[in-house]
Coordinates of C-alpha atoms in Angstrom, one line a residue:
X1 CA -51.8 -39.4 -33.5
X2 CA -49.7 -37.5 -30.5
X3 CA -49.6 -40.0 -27.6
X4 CA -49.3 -38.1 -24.4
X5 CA -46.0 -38.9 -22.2
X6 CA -46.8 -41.5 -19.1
X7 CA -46.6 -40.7 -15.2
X8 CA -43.5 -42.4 -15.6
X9 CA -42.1 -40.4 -18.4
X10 CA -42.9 -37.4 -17.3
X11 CA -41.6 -38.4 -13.4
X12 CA -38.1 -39.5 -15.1
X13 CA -37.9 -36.1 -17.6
X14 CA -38.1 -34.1 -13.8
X15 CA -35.4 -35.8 -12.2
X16 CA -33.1 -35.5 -14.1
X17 CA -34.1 -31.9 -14.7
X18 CA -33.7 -31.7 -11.2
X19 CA -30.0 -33.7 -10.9
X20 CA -29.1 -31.2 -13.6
X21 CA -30.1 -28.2 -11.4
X22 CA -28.4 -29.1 -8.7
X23 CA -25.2 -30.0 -10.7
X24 CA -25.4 -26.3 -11.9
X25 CA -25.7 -25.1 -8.1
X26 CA -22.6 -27.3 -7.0
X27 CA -20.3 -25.7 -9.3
X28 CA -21.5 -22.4 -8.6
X29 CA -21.0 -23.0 -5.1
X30 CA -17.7 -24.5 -5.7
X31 CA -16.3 -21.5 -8.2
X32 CA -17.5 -19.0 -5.7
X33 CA -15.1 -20.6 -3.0
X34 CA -12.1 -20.5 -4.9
X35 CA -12.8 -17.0 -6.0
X36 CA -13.5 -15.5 -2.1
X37 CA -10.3 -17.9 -1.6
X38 CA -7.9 -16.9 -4.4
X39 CA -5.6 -13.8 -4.0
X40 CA -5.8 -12.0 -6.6
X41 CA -2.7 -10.1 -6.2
X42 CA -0.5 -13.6 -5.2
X43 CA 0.6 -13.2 -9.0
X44 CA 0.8 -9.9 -11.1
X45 CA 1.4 -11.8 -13.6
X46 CA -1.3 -14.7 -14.0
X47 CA -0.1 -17.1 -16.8
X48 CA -0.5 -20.7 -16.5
X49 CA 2.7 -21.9 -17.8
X50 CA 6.0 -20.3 -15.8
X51 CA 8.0 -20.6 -19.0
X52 CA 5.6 -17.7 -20.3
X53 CA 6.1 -14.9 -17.8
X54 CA 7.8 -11.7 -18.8
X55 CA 11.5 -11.2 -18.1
X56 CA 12.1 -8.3 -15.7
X57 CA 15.9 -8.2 -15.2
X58 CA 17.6 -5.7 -17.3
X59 CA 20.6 -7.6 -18.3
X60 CA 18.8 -10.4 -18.2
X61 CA 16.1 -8.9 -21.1
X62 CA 19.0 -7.0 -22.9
X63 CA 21.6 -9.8 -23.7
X64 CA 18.1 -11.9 -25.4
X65 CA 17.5 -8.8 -26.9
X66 CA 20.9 -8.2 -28.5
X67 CA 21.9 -12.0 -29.3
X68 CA 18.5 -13.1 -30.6
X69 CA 16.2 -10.0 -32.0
X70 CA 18.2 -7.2 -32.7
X71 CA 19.9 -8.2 -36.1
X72 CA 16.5 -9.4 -37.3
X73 CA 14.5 -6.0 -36.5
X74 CA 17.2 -4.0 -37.9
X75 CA 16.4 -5.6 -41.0
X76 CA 13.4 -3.0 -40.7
X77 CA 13.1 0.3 -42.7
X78 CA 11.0 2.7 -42.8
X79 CA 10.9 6.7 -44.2
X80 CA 13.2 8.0 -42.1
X81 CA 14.7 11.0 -43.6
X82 CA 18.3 12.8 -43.0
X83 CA 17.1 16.6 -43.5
X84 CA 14.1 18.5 -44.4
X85 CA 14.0 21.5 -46.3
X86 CA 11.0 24.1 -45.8
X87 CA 9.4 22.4 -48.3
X88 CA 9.6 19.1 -47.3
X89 CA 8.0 20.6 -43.8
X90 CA 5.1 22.1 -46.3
X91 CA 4.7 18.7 -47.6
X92 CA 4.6 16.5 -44.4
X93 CA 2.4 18.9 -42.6
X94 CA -0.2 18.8 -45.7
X95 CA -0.2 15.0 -45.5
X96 CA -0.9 15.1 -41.5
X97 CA -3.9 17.7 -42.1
X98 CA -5.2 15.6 -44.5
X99 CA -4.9 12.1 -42.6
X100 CA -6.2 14.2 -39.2
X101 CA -9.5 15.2 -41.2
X102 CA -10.0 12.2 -41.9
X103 CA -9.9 10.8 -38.8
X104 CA -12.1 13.6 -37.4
X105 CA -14.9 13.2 -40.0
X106 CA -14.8 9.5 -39.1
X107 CA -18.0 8.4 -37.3
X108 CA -16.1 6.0 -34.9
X109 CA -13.2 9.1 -34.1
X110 CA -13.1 9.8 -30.5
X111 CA -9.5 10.2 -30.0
X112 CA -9.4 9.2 -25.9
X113 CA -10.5 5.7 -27.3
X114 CA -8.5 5.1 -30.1
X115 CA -4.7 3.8 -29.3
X116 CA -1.7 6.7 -29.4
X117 CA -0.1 5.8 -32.9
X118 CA 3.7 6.6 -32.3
X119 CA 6.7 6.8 -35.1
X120 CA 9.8 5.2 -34.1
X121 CA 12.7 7.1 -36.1
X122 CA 15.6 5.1 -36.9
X123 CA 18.3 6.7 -36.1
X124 CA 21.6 5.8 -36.6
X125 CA 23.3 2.9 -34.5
X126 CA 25.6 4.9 -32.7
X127 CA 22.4 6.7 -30.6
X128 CA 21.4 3.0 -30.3
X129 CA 22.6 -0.2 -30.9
X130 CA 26.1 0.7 -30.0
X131 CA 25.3 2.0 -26.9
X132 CA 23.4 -1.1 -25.4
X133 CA 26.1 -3.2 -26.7
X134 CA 28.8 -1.1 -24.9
X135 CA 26.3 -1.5 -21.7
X136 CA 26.2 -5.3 -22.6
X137 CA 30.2 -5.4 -23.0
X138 CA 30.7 -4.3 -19.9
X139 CA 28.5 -4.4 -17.0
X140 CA 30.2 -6.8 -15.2
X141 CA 33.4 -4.3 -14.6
X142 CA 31.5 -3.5 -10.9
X143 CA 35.2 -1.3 -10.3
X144 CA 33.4 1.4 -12.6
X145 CA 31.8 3.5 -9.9
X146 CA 30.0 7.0 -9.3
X147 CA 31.7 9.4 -6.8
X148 CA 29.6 9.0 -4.3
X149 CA 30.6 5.0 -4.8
X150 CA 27.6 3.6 -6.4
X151 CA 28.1 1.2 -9.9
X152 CA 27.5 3.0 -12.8
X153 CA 26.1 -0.2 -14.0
X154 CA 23.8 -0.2 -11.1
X155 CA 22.4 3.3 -11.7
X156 CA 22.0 2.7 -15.8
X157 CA 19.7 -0.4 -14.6
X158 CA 17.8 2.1 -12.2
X159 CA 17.0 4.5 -15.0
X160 CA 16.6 2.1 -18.5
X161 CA 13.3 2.8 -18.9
X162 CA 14.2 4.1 -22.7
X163 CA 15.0 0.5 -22.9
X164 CA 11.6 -1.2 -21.9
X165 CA 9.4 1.7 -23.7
X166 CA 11.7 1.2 -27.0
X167 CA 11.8 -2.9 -26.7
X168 CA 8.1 -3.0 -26.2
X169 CA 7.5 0.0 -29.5
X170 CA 9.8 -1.9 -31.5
X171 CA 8.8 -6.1 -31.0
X172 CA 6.7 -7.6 -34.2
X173 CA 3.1 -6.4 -33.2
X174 CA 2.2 -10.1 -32.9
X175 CA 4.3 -10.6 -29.9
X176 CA 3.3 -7.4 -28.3
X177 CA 0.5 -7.3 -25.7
X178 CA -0.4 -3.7 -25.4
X179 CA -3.4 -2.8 -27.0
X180 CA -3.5 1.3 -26.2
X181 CA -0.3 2.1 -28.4
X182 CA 1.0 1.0 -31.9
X183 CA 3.8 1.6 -33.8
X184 CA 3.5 3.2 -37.5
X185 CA 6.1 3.6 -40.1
X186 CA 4.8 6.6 -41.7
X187 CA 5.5 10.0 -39.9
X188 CA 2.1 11.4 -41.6
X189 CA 0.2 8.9 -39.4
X190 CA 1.7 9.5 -36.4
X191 CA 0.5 11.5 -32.9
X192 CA 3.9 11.2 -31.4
X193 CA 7.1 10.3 -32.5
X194 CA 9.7 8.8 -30.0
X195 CA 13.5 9.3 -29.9
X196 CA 15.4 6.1 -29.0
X197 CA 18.6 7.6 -27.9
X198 CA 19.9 6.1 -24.8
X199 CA 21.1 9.0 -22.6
X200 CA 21.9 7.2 -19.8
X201 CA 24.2 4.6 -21.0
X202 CA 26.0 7.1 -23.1
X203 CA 26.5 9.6 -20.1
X204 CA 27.6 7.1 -17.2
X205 CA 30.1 5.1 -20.3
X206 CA 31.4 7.5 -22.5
X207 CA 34.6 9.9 -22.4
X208 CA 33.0 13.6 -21.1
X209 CA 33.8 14.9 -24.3
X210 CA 32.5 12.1 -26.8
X211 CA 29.4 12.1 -25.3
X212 CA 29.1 15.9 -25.8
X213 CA 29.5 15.4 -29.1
X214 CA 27.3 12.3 -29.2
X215 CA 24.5 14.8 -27.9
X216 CA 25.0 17.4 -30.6
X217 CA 24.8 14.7 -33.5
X218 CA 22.0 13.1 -32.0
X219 CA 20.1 17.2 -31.6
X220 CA 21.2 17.5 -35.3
X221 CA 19.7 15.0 -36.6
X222 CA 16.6 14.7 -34.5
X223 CA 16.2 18.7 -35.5
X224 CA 16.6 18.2 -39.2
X225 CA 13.5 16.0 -39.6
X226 CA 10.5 17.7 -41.0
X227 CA 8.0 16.8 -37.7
X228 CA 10.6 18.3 -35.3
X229 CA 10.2 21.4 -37.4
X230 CA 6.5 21.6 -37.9
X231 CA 6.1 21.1 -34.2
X232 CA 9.5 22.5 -33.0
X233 CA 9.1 19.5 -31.1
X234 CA 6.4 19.2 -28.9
X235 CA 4.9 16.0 -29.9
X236 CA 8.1 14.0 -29.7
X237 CA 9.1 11.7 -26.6
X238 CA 12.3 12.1 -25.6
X239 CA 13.6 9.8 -22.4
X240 CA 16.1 11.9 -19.9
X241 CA 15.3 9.7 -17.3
X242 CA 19.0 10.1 -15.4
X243 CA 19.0 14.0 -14.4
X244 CA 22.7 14.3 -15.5
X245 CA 22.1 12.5 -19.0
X246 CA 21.6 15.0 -22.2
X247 CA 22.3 17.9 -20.1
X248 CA 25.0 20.1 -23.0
X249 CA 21.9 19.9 -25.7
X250 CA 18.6 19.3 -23.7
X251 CA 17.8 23.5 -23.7
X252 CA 17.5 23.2 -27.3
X253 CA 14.7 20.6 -26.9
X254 CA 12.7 21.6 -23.6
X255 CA 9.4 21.7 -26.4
X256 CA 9.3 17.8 -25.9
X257 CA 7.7 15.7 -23.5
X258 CA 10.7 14.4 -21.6
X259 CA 10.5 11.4 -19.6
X260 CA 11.4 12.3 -16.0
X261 CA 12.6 10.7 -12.6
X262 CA 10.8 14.0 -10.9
X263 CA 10.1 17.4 -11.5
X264 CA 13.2 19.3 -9.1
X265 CA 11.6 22.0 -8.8
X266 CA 14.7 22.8 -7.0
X267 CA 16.1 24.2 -10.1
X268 CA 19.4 22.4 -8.9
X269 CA 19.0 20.3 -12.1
X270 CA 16.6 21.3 -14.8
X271 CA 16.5 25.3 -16.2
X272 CA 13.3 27.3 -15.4
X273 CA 11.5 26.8 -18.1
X274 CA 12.3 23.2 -19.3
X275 CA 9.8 20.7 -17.3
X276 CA 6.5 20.3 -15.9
X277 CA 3.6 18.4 -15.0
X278 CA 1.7 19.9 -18.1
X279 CA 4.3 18.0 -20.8
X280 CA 6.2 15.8 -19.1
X281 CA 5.8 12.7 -17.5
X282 CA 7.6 11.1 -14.2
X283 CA 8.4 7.7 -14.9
X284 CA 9.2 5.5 -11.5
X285 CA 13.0 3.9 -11.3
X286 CA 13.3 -0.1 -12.3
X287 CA 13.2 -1.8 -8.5
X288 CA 16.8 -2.4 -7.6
X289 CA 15.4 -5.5 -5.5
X290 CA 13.6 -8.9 -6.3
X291 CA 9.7 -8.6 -5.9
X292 CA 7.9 -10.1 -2.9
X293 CA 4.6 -11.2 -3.9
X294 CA 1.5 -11.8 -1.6
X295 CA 3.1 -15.0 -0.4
X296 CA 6.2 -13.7 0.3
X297 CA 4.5 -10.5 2.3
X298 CA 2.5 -13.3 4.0
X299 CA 5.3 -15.5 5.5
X300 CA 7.5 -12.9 6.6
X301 CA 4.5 -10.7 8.3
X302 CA 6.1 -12.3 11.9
X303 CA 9.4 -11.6 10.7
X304 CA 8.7 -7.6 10.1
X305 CA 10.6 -6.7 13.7
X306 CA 11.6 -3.6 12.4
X307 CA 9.4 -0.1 12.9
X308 CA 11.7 1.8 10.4
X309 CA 14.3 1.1 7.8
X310 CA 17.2 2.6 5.8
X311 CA 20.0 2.0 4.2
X312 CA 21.8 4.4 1.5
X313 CA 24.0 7.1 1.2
X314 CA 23.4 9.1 4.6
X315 CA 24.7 12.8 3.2
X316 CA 23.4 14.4 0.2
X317 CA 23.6 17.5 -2.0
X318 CA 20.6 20.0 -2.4
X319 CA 17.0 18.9 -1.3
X320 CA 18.6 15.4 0.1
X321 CA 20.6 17.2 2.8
X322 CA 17.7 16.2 5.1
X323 CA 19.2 13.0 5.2
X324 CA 21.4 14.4 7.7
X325 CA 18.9 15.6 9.8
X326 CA 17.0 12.5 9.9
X327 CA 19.7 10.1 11.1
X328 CA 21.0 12.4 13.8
X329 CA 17.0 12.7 14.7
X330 CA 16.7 8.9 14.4
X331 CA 19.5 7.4 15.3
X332 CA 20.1 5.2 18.4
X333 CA 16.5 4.9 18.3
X334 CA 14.4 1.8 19.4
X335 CA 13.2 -0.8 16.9
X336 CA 15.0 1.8 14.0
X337 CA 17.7 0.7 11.5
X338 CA 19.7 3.2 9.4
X339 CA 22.0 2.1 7.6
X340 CA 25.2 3.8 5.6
X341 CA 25.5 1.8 1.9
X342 CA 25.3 1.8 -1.7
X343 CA 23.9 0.1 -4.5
X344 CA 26.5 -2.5 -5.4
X345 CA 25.8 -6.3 -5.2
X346 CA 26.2 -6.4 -1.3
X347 CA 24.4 -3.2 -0.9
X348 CA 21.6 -4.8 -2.8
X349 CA 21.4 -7.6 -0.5
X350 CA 21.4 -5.9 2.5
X351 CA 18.6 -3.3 1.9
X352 CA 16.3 -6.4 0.4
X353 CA 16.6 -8.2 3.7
X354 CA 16.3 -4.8 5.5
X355 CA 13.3 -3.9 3.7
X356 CA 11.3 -7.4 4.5
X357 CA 12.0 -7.3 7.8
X358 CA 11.0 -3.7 7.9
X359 CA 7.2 -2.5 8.9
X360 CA 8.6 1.2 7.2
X361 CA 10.9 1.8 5.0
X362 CA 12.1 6.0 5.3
X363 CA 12.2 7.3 1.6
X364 CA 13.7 11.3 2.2
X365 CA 14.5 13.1 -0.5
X366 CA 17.9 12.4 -2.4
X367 CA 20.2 14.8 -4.0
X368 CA 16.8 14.7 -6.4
X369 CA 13.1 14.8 -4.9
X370 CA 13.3 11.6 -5.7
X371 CA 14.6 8.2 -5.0
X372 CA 14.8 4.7 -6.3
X373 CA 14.4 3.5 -2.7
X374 CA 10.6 4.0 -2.3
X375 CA 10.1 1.4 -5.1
X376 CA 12.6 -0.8 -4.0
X377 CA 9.8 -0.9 -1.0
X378 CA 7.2 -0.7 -2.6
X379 CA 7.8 -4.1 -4.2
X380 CA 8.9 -5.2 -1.2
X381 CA 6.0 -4.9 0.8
X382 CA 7.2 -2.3 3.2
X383 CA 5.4 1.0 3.5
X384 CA 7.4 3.8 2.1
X385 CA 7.5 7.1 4.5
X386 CA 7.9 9.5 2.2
X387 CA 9.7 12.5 3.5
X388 CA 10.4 15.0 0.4
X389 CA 8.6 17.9 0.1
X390 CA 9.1 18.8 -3.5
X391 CA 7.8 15.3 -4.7
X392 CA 6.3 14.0 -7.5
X393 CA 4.8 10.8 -8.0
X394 CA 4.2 8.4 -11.2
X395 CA 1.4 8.2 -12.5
X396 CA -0.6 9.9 -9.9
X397 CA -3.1 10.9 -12.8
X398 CA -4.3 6.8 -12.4
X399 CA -3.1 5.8 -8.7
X400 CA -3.9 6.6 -5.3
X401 CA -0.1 6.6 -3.6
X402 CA -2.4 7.5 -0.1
X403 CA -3.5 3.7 -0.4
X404 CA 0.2 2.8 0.2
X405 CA 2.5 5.3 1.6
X406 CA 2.9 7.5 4.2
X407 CA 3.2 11.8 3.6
X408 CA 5.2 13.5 6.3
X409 CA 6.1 17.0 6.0
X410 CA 10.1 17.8 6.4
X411 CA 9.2 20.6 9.2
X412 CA 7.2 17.4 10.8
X413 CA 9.6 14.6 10.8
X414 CA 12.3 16.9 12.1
X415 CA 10.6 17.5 15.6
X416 CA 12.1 15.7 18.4
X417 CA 10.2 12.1 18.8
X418 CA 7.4 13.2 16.3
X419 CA 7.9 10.3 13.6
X420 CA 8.4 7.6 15.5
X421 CA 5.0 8.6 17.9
X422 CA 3.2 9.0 14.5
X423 CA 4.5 5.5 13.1
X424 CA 4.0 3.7 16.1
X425 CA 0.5 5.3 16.9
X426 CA -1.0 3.6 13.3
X427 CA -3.4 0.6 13.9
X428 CA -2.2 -3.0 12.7
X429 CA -5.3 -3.4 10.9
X430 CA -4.4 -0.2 8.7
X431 CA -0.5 -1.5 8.1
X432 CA -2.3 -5.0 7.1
X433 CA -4.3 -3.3 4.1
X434 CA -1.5 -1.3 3.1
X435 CA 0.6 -4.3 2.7
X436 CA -2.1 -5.9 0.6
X437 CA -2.4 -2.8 -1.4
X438 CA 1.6 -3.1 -2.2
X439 CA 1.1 -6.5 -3.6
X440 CA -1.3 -5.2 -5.8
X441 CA 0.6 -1.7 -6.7
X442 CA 3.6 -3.2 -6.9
X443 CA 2.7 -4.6 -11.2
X444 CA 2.6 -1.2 -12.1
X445 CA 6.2 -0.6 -11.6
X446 CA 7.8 -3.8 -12.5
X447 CA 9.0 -3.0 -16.5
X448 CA 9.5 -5.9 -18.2
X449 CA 9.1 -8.1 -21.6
X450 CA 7.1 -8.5 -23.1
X451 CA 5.5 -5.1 -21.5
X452 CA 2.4 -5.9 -19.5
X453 CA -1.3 -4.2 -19.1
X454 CA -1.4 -2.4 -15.9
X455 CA 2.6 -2.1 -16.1
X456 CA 4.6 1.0 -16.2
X457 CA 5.1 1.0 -20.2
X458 CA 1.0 0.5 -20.1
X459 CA 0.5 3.6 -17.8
X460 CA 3.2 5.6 -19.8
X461 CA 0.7 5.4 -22.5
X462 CA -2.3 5.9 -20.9
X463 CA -0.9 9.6 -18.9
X464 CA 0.0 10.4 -22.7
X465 CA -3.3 9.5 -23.9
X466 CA -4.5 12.4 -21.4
X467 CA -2.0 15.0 -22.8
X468 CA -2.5 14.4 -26.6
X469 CA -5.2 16.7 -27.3
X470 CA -3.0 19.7 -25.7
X471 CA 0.0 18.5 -27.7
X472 CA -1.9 18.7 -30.4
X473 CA -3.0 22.4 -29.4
X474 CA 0.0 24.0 -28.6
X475 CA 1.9 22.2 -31.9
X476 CA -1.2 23.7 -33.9
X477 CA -1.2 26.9 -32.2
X478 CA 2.8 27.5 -32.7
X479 CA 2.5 27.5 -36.5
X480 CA -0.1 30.3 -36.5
X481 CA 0.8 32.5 -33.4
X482 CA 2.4 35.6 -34.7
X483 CA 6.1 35.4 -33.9
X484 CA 6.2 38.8 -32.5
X485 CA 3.2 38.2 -30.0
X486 CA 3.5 38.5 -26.6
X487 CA 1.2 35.5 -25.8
X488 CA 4.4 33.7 -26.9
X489 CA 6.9 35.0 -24.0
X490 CA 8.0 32.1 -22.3
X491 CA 9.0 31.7 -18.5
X492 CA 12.8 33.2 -19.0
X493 CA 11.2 36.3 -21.0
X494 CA 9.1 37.1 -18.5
X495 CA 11.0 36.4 -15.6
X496 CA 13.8 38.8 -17.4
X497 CA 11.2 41.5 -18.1
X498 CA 10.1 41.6 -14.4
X499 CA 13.5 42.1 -13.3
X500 CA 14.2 44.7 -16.0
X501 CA 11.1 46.8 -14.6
X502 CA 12.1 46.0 -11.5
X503 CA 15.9 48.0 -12.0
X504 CA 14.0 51.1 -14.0
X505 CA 11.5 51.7 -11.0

């Protein structure tokens, strides 16, 4: 027989129902305080133990990568081949329609949510390996300088992203963390295949000459493999991050998507013809300065007596020749700092400590559209005033630079008075939540490695992601389009066909 629970029973089972309730409403209460309290953005990178965050200095990442990894993943092989004959190009392009119809009669295919599979070709060590041990070998010779007096050394570090993106595409897949790209070691299953020649290095620390030649082995051999001939290149990744590096042999390979400073639309430094926003992608520079996190913004808020800093080389060629203009406007000017200096160890220094004591940091246009200054203040929590006309931004396609920069037209910043009125008329409450909005930007340009989500190697991905359908296109379309048709002419064809009706009218 079922004996029915006492008053006293039943009066126990509700208290502690009711302890357990409440329990379950003081932790809620308490884990809703420390998330309205936490910063979010204090850390971009949240691990628990120190030991595990990501290495971000360049030398620092390269001398581990060379002493410790690189002997063991050179140990790795895959099929790789030294020159393709028509056939082999019949062959391999058979074997990627068939693996591509698979994928498209596939019910889970949706190709903007699978990850971008890219082929890694091994080339020889030479386009490689040599080339970061020469960097490694001697990087501490600071005499080695540029003309306009800035360390070679200094400016490889500013442009190695081919290091990062390789290091990241290369690592054992269990020590990667990036989930929207993997590496494959057959060409047939590949969307993109990625050239790992290190155009910077070679450029700035090679003899003229020997790196010419360099470049023409290295277009050779890239040429001779069957998917540069089925494409004529347009799904392969090549990094020409330095606007200088792989100049003699880069015409013969403007079909790839090249990995870019900026645009210069100039036309002081890439051929009509050769770049845009269509099939390249802008990469930002590596910071040339330590990162300021939200407790570093924090403590030196009362220390930001500065309106507007700069420091760098004050006369430029081409589109940086506003430089000029700007100091002479500037100069002598209240609460305004503008500095002459370079990029060497001292140099360094001085436009960190400038740049947190700053409220603005001026970012004109350099002898490029482009600088490595705005993200040296960008991760150092000083609003970048961008004056460059001709500019564009990384990964714009995913971030909102409006959230933390400043736009000021060159006819604009050149009027007597106007920029400093402008800058001074902005509300504190507006220069507060830009600052916060650094902290948080800043993760997206800090490379490092392990490579990050939400870091620039992540967002590399994720703007080629976007363009792989119309690779995919206009590789398709250029094995069928008759080779006679007009629909064919590129830029310099028609350009020279205007001119020539031009001279017979």
């Amino acid at each position: 027989m079922r004996l029915k629970p006492s008053p006293l029973t039943r009066s126990s089972t509700k208290s502690r129902a009711l302890l357990f309730a409440l329990f379950l409403l003081a932790f809620s209460l308490v884990f809703l305080l420390f998330s309205l309290t936490r910063n979010p953005y204090s850390d971009p990178y949240p691990y628990r133990n120190p030991t595990d965050k990501p290495e971000t200095s360049f030398v620092t990442s390269l001398e581990h990568f060379l002493t410790q990894k690189s002997e063991r993943l050179l140990s790795a092989r895959d099929d790789t081949v030294s020159a393709a004959s028509e056939e082999d190009v019949r062959r391999f392009d058979d074997l990627i329609f068939k693996n591509e119809r698979q994928r498209v009669y596939s019910d889970s295919y949706y190709p903007l949510s699978l990850p971008v599979k890219v082929y890694v070709y091994e080339m020889p060590r030479k386009f490689t390996y040599d080339l970061l041990w020469l960097f490694r070998n001697t990087y501490k010779d600071t005499s080695n300088l540029t003309s306009n007096g800035s360390p070679v050394h200094r400016l490889i570090e500013q442009h190695s992203i081919d290091y990062w993106l390789w290091a990241d595409l290369i690592a054992p897949e269990s020590e990667r963390l990036l989930k929207n790209v993997v590496r494959v070691h057959r060409q047939e299953e590949a969307d993109l295949f990625y050239i790992p020649i290190f155009t910077t290095i070679s450029f700035f620390l090679m003899e003229k000459q020997q790196c010419k030649a360099l470049y023409r082995e290295a277009l050779k051999w890239v040429t001779d493999q069957p998917a540069w001939k089925r494409s004529e290149g347009r799904d392969h990744i090549l990094p020409v991050h330095h606007p200088w590096s792989f100049k003699s042999v880069r015409r013969y390979m403007k079909n790839a998507i090249w990995l870019l400073p900026d645009m210069d639309s100039t036309g002081n430094w890439y051929k009509p013809g050769q770049v845009s926003l269509e099939k390249d992608l802008i990469l930002p520079y590596v910071p040339n300065v330590d990162f300021c996190d939200a407790k570093c913004v924090s403590e030196s808020e009362s220390k930001r007596s500065t309106l507007l800093f700069f420091r760098g080389r004050l006369k430029r060629n081409a589109g940086g020749k506003i430089r000029a203009k700007l100091v002479a406007e500037l100069s002598g000017a209240e609460d305004v700092v503008i500095e002459e200096g370079t990029t060497g160890e001292g140099g360094r220094a001085a436009a960190q400590n400038g740049m947190r004591r700053s409220i603005f940091c001026l970012s004109p246009a350099g002898d490029t559209p482009s600088s490595a200054r705005l993200f040296d203040a960008i991760v150092s929590g000083c609003i970048p005033v961008i004056v460059s006309d001709e500019l564009e931004l990384p990964f714009e396609g995913i971030l909102d630079y409006r959230k933390i920069a400043l736009f000021v037209s060159s006819s604009d910043a050149l009027q007597p008075g106007w920029l400093l009125k402008f800058l001074r008329a902005i509300r504190p409450a507006q220069i507060r939540e830009m600052q916060r909005n650094l902290v948080q930007y800043s993760r997206h340009f800090l490379y490092s490695h392990p490579a990050q989500p939400l870091g620039p190697e992540d967002f590399v991905w994720r703007m080629i992601a976007g363009k792989l359908i119309n690779i995919k296109l206009h590789s398709r379309r250029s094995q069928r389009v008759v080779k006679e048709s007009r629909s064919i002419c590129t830029c310099e064809c028609r350009r020279a066909n205007i001119t020539s009706t031009a001279l017979l009218s």
